PDB file of C-alpha atoms in Angstrom:
ATOM      1  CA  LYS A1164     -21.979 -13.861   8.231  1.00  0.00           C
ATOM      2  CA  GLY A1165     -24.756 -15.894   9.757  1.00  0.00           C
ATOM      3  CA  ALA A1166     -25.594 -19.033  11.743  1.00  0.00           C
ATOM      4  CA  VAL A1167     -23.678 -22.226  11.015  1.00  0.00           C
ATOM      5  CA  ILE A1168     -25.050 -25.679  11.330  1.00  0.00           C
ATOM      6  CA  ARG A1169     -22.139 -28.036  11.165  1.00  0.00           C
ATOM      7  CA  LEU A1170     -22.742 -31.640  10.285  1.00  0.00           C
ATOM      8  CA  ASN A1171     -20.103 -34.330  10.295  1.00  0.00           C
ATOM      9  CA  ASN A1172     -19.752 -36.218   6.997  1.00  0.00           C
ATOM     10  CA  LYS A1173     -19.643 -39.624   8.769  1.00  0.00           C
ATOM     11  CA  MET A1174     -23.322 -39.050   9.814  1.00  0.00           C
ATOM     12  CA  LEU A1175     -24.357 -37.866   6.290  1.00  0.00           C
ATOM     13  CA  PHE A1176     -22.312 -39.997   3.740  1.00  0.00           C
ATOM     14  CA  GLY A1177     -20.307 -43.083   3.346  1.00  0.00           C
ATOM     15  CA  GLU A1178     -16.548 -42.776   2.875  1.00  0.00           C
ATOM     16  CA  GLY A1179     -15.834 -41.299  -0.582  1.00  0.00           C
ATOM     17  CA  GLN A1180     -19.592 -41.109  -1.315  1.00  0.00           C
ATOM     18  CA  ALA A1181     -22.009 -38.258  -1.880  1.00  0.00           C
ATOM     19  CA  GLU A1182     -25.272 -40.191  -1.508  1.00  0.00           C
ATOM     20  CA  ILE A1183     -27.068 -39.142   1.648  1.00  0.00           C
ATOM     21  CA  LYS A1184     -27.459 -41.983   4.194  1.00  0.00           C
ATOM     22  CA  PRO A1185     -31.071 -42.894   5.027  1.00  0.00           C
ATOM     23  CA  GLU A1186     -30.342 -42.418   8.732  1.00  0.00           C
ATOM     24  CA  ALA A1187     -29.292 -38.742   8.026  1.00  0.00           C
ATOM     25  CA  GLN A1188     -32.700 -37.866   6.551  1.00  0.00           C
ATOM     26  CA  LYS A1189     -34.309 -37.228   9.936  1.00  0.00           C
ATOM     27  CA  THR A1190     -31.636 -34.656  10.844  1.00  0.00           C
ATOM     28  CA  LEU A1191     -31.992 -32.974   7.421  1.00  0.00           C
ATOM     29  CA  ASN A1192     -35.784 -32.917   7.775  1.00  0.00           C
ATOM     30  CA  ASP A1193     -35.492 -31.260  11.195  1.00  0.00           C
ATOM     31  CA  ILE A1194     -33.150 -28.559   9.608  1.00  0.00           C
ATOM     32  CA  GLN A1195     -35.546 -28.083   6.738  1.00  0.00           C
ATOM     33  CA  LYS A1196     -38.454 -27.449   9.155  1.00  0.00           C
ATOM     34  CA  VAL A1197     -36.524 -24.483  10.602  1.00  0.00           C
ATOM     35  CA  LEU A1198     -35.376 -23.222   7.233  1.00  0.00           C
ATOM     36  CA  THR A1199     -38.942 -23.094   5.860  1.00  0.00           C
ATOM     37  CA  LYS A1200     -39.876 -20.747   8.659  1.00  0.00           C
ATOM     38  CA  ILE A1201     -37.416 -18.028   7.691  1.00  0.00           C
ATOM     39  CA  ASP A1202     -36.581 -16.196   4.398  1.00  0.00           C
ATOM     40  CA  ASN A1203     -32.805 -15.901   4.773  1.00  0.00           C
ATOM     41  CA  PRO A1204     -30.455 -17.189   2.100  1.00  0.00           C
ATOM     42  CA  VAL A1205     -28.749 -20.516   2.845  1.00  0.00           C
ATOM     43  CA  ILE A1206     -25.345 -21.721   1.668  1.00  0.00           C
ATOM     44  CA  ILE A1207     -24.434 -25.399   1.776  1.00  0.00           C
ATOM     45  CA  GLU A1208     -20.775 -25.861   2.032  1.00  0.00           C
ATOM     46  CA  GLY A1209     -19.093 -29.321   1.423  1.00  0.00           C
ATOM     47  CA  HIS A1210     -15.638 -29.880   3.014  1.00  0.00           C
ATOM     48  CA  THR A1211     -13.205 -32.799   2.990  1.00  0.00           C
ATOM     49  CA  ASP A1212      -9.875 -33.550   4.692  1.00  0.00           C
ATOM     50  CA  SER A1213      -6.654 -33.468   2.719  1.00  0.00           C
ATOM     51  CA  THR A1214      -6.369 -37.207   2.163  1.00  0.00           C
ATOM     52  CA  PRO A1215      -6.426 -37.811  -1.582  1.00  0.00           C
ATOM     53  CA  ILE A1216      -9.620 -39.587  -2.656  1.00  0.00           C
ATOM     54  CA  LYS A1217      -9.245 -43.041  -4.098  1.00  0.00           C
ATOM     55  CA  ASN A1218     -12.510 -43.161  -6.029  1.00  0.00           C
ATOM     56  CA  ALA A1219     -13.004 -43.311  -9.794  1.00  0.00           C
ATOM     57  CA  LYS A1220     -16.272 -41.392  -9.503  1.00  0.00           C
ATOM     58  CA  TYR A1221     -14.679 -38.279  -7.922  1.00  0.00           C
ATOM     59  CA  PRO A1222     -11.239 -37.373  -9.348  1.00  0.00           C
ATOM     60  CA  SER A1223     -10.547 -35.004  -6.402  1.00  0.00           C
ATOM     61  CA  ASN A1224     -11.829 -33.924  -3.023  1.00  0.00           C
ATOM     62  CA  TRP A1225     -13.131 -30.773  -4.722  1.00  0.00           C
ATOM     63  CA  GLU A1226     -15.603 -32.810  -6.883  1.00  0.00           C
ATOM     64  CA  LEU A1227     -16.597 -34.912  -3.842  1.00  0.00           C
ATOM     65  CA  SER A1228     -17.287 -31.908  -1.592  1.00  0.00           C
ATOM     66  CA  THR A1229     -19.333 -30.165  -4.387  1.00  0.00           C
ATOM     67  CA  ALA A1230     -21.356 -33.277  -5.020  1.00  0.00           C
ATOM     68  CA  ARG A1231     -22.182 -33.565  -1.351  1.00  0.00           C
ATOM     69  CA  ALA A1232     -23.305 -29.962  -1.051  1.00  0.00           C
ATOM     70  CA  THR A1233     -25.358 -30.323  -4.219  1.00  0.00           C
ATOM     71  CA  ASN A1234     -27.033 -33.540  -3.032  1.00  0.00           C
ATOM     72  CA  ILE A1235     -28.004 -31.835   0.197  1.00  0.00           C
ATOM     73  CA  ILE A1236     -29.721 -29.057  -1.853  1.00  0.00           C
ATOM     74  CA  SER A1237     -31.345 -31.601  -4.140  1.00  0.00           C
ATOM     75  CA  TYR A1238     -32.698 -33.433  -1.043  1.00  0.00           C
ATOM     76  CA  MET A1239     -34.172 -30.198   0.356  1.00  0.00           C
ATOM     77  CA  MET A1240     -35.773 -29.273  -2.975  1.00  0.00           C
ATOM     78  CA  ARG A1241     -37.483 -32.667  -3.151  1.00  0.00           C
ATOM     79  CA  ASN A1242     -38.630 -32.768   0.410  1.00  0.00           C
ATOM     80  CA  SER A1243     -39.621 -29.198   1.383  1.00  0.00           C
ATOM     81  CA  ASN A1244     -40.968 -25.963  -0.062  1.00  0.00           C
ATOM     82  CA  ILE A1245     -37.725 -23.990   0.344  1.00  0.00           C
ATOM     83  CA  SER A1246     -37.287 -21.684  -2.653  1.00  0.00           C
ATOM     84  CA  ALA A1247     -34.391 -22.570  -4.921  1.00  0.00           C
ATOM     85  CA  LYS A1248     -33.609 -18.839  -5.036  1.00  0.00           C
ATOM     86  CA  ARG A1249     -32.524 -19.058  -1.372  1.00  0.00           C
ATOM     87  CA  LEU A1250     -30.043 -21.951  -1.845  1.00  0.00           C
ATOM     88  CA  CYS A1251     -26.424 -22.081  -2.912  1.00  0.00           C
ATOM     89  CA  ALA A1252     -24.058 -25.092  -3.054  1.00  0.00           C
ATOM     90  CA  VAL A1253     -20.305 -24.659  -2.554  1.00  0.00           C
ATOM     91  CA  GLY A1254     -17.557 -27.269  -2.506  1.00  0.00           C
ATOM     92  CA  TYR A1255     -14.247 -26.339  -0.892  1.00  0.00           C
ATOM     93  CA  GLY A1256     -12.566 -29.780  -0.918  1.00  0.00           C
ATOM     94  CA  GLU A1257      -9.669 -29.698   1.575  1.00  0.00           C
ATOM     95  CA  TYR A1258      -8.929 -25.987   1.230  1.00  0.00           C
ATOM     96  CA  MET A1259     -10.841 -24.579   4.184  1.00  0.00           C
ATOM     97  CA  PRO A1260      -9.940 -26.849   7.130  1.00  0.00           C
ATOM     98  CA  VAL A1261     -10.994 -26.087  10.675  1.00  0.00           C
ATOM     99  CA  ALA A1262      -8.430 -28.439  12.235  1.00  0.00           C
ATOM    100  CA  ASP A1263      -4.957 -29.911  11.588  1.00  0.00           C
ATOM    101  CA  ASN A1264      -5.153 -32.454   8.730  1.00  0.00           C
ATOM    102  CA  THR A1265      -1.984 -34.217  10.039  1.00  0.00           C
ATOM    103  CA  LEU A1266      -4.006 -35.555  13.037  1.00  0.00           C
ATOM    104  CA  ILE A1267      -6.827 -38.209  12.728  1.00  0.00           C
ATOM    105  CA  SER A1268      -8.990 -36.036  15.022  1.00  0.00           C
ATOM    106  CA  GLY A1269      -8.392 -32.991  12.827  1.00  0.00           C
ATOM    107  CA  ARG A1270      -9.264 -34.876   9.653  1.00  0.00           C
ATOM    108  CA  MET A1271     -12.499 -36.025  11.207  1.00  0.00           C
ATOM    109  CA  LEU A1272     -13.445 -32.428  11.981  1.00  0.00           C
ATOM    110  CA  ASN A1273     -12.518 -31.256   8.440  1.00  0.00           C
ATOM    111  CA  ARG A1274     -14.886 -33.785   6.840  1.00  0.00           C
ATOM    112  CA  ARG A1275     -18.091 -31.788   7.212  1.00  0.00           C
ATOM    113  CA  VAL A1276     -20.998 -30.051   5.651  1.00  0.00           C
ATOM    114  CA  ASP A1277     -21.710 -26.461   6.939  1.00  0.00           C
ATOM    115  CA  ILE A1278     -25.243 -25.151   6.432  1.00  0.00           C
ATOM    116  CA  ILE A1279     -24.963 -21.344   6.664  1.00  0.00           C
ATOM    117  CA  VAL A1280     -28.008 -19.290   7.240  1.00  0.00           C
ATOM    118  CA  LEU A1281     -27.033 -15.852   6.224  1.00  0.00           C
ATOM    119  CA  ASP A1282     -27.966 -12.737   8.292  1.00  0.00           C
ATOM    120  CA  ASN A1283     -29.468 -10.784   5.384  1.00  0.00           C
ATOM    121  CA  LYS A1284     -32.906 -11.679   4.033  1.00  0.00           C
ATOM    122  CA  GLN A1285     -33.776 -11.668   0.302  1.00  0.00           C
TER     123      GLN A1285
END
């Protein structure tokens, strides 16, 4: 499929939030520098754990994960010259876990953003 850059949500966002933390911007800027040097399509995937969200702004983890992925793309569009045609945002909510959601350590791993650089060029 491609190369995966996995970022922990704790570094990127506050709990139940989709606004990018200021301290995460350096990491995103470093990733953008690499992405501007290649032409491959990029998928930004937002993921959560299975804990129901308790936030009026996001009625489910699905909306939260989608908002996080979309905000990463918006940030990249504002701060680099990456073509919008290369970017795609996807929110999976709790439905694509990489670890056991019954464990605290598993939930921490499931709360993530994956930046996938696809093998095929446009």
